[in-house]
Amino acid sequence: GAAGAAGTAGAVGAGVGIGVGMAAAATAPVATNAVTAAEATPAALAGFGHLGKVTHKIHKGIGKFTNDFIDTVDAAFDGVIDGDLFHPRANNIASAVRSSLKGSENSEVNAFGLSMVHLERENHRTALNQLDEVQSSAALMADPNVRSQMVEHLMRIGDAAFEAQKFAVATDAYEKIFSIYYEEQKDIDVDGGRTLQLAIKGCIRCHKKLALEEERKDEYLKAIHHRNRIYQLLHTNKRTIPACQQLIMIAFLHGQLEQYKESADVLSDAIRRLFQGVQSFDLMPKDRISLLIRCYHMRAICYAKQQLWNKAFEQYDEALPLIAREEGMNSRDYNSALIHKSALLVTTGDYATALTTVNQYFKNVKDSLTVRQGLQLVDDGDHIMALDTLAAAHLKLGNVDKAIEAFEKKLAFVENVPKNDELKSATMHKLGCLLAYKKRHAEALPLLTGALEKRK
């Protein structure tokens, strides 16, 4: 009984403890960039656990999803202009365009005109397709006037498609503008780069919408593709903070796919970027420090998942002093990291150090003004993990009575946790086993019976 309870407690207190936290660490908001703040989904948070409700699931969700839909049916409404009874105005426009272009040998003029006809009809994809032949012609695109006209028409299509919530079409239009400026290396900077900046902003907005939609559907690989593109665009514009925010989101999505090595590699890239131009922690801007803390904590989880224990401990050793300096030892981030480190210590068999570490958290709880005001120092998941870690460490050190006390505190705590049947059943079972081991059968029997009933 005691051995089974010890094993189970250790698994809950340490194994589960290592795995939680990535989602919250990935999604804590940084209020320095409106483009990248608040951008993940409740669905994206489900698999990786809970690091601490730091304003965003670290607030509780990666933000609020908009009801944006990708344009998947636009092509179904494409077709010939004539005979469309639903768009009489479009027929009139088409007729006028054809009359004005009759006999014209300028294919680009025809393409631009027909593109605008389809745009009037809100056939955004067809409007965009009309320009493909012109953009694929090196001879036509060598003309600066044609390039300028192309950019102008693409911008109109992109803006209209975005307004119509056809984000896939809008993305393609903005990306074509970007390619004209960069990939073709053409000089069309007639407005001081304003059009390019608008196109980049449009690209970022669209890729973000598409990433959110893919995350909502748990299509994490597709979401990674869009977020990588956002990162590239932000990197091109030398916007360090929002670029690193995207890297953190990409790392989180790799974690959702249990690609922990890839996640750690992306976080390492983010850390390198955060240190660019900075010689020491003391000189690092505060908005970078908050991201750096998140990267260390997430990377610790990734290394733990790969059983790279020493590397995981190194991350906590980097993060904890930094958090203490910036936020204090009674902060949510500090105590969440402390709990996770103690769980990792149980996993690696260093029970005495684990006990010392987790007891530091409980001391902080006792000393905290936040707790005295009726608020928790960490979220429910982290507090439960701390109690499990405390119980597991005591059991492994032979302190069965202390382990029983820890489980009694946990059982009292989970009574107030929503949808707690499974959690309560597991706690009752462990506590019952330990009480039975101590021959306190009258107390053990109702707990074990209750645990079985909740599992029916």
PDB file of C-alpha atoms in Angstrom, residues 22 26 48 215 220 223-232 243-257 259 262-264 266-267 298:
ATOM      1  CA  MET A  22       4.625  25.226 -21.264  1.00  0.00           C
ATOM      2  CA  ALA A  26       4.424  30.502 -24.036  1.00  0.00           C
ATOM      3  CA  PHE A  48       0.890  21.153 -22.589  1.00  0.00           C
ATOM      4  CA  GLU A 215      -4.594  26.332 -33.762  1.00  0.00           C
ATOM      5  CA  TYR A 220      -0.312  22.733 -35.219  1.00  0.00           C
ATOM      6  CA  ALA A 223      -0.022  26.981 -37.536  1.00  0.00           C
ATOM      7  CA  ILE A 224       3.772  26.710 -37.223  1.00  0.00           C
ATOM      8  CA  HIS A 225       4.082  27.506 -40.937  1.00  0.00           C
ATOM      9  CA  HIS A 226       2.111  30.732 -40.525  1.00  0.00           C
ATOM     10  CA  ARG A 227       3.918  31.770 -37.360  1.00  0.00           C
ATOM     11  CA  ASN A 228       7.291  31.136 -38.972  1.00  0.00           C
ATOM     12  CA  ARG A 229       6.285  33.531 -41.730  1.00  0.00           C
ATOM     13  CA  ILE A 230       5.223  36.140 -39.160  1.00  0.00           C
ATOM     14  CA  TYR A 231       8.604  35.738 -37.487  1.00  0.00           C
ATOM     15  CA  GLN A 232      10.447  36.214 -40.800  1.00  0.00           C
ATOM     16  CA  ALA A 243       9.809  38.432 -33.339  1.00  0.00           C
ATOM     17  CA  CYS A 244      10.833  36.636 -30.139  1.00  0.00           C
ATOM     18  CA  GLN A 245       7.189  36.404 -29.084  1.00  0.00           C
ATOM     19  CA  GLN A 246       6.516  34.495 -32.288  1.00  0.00           C
ATOM     20  CA  LEU A 247       9.460  32.169 -31.631  1.00  0.00           C
ATOM     21  CA  ILE A 248       8.012  31.411 -28.203  1.00  0.00           C
ATOM     22  CA  MET A 249       4.640  30.607 -29.785  1.00  0.00           C
ATOM     23  CA  ILE A 250       6.351  28.361 -32.357  1.00  0.00           C
ATOM     24  CA  ALA A 251       8.155  26.558 -29.533  1.00  0.00           C
ATOM     25  CA  PHE A 252       4.843  26.113 -27.745  1.00  0.00           C
ATOM     26  CA  LEU A 253       3.260  24.583 -30.864  1.00  0.00           C
ATOM     27  CA  HIS A 254       6.173  22.157 -31.263  1.00  0.00           C
ATOM     28  CA  GLY A 255       5.527  21.187 -27.659  1.00  0.00           C
ATOM     29  CA  GLN A 256       1.885  20.510 -28.472  1.00  0.00           C
ATOM     30  CA  LEU A 257       3.184  18.031 -31.048  1.00  0.00           C
ATOM     31  CA  GLN A 259       8.501  17.750 -30.536  1.00  0.00           C
ATOM     32  CA  GLU A 262      12.556  21.249 -31.892  1.00  0.00           C
ATOM     33  CA  SER A 263      10.852  23.324 -29.230  1.00  0.00           C
ATOM     34  CA  ALA A 264      14.100  23.687 -27.254  1.00  0.00           C
ATOM     35  CA  VAL A 266      13.506  27.400 -31.227  1.00  0.00           C
ATOM     36  CA  LEU A 267      13.729  28.704 -27.655  1.00  0.00           C
ATOM     37  CA  MET A 298       9.888  26.507 -21.197  1.00  0.00           C
TER      38      MET A 298
END
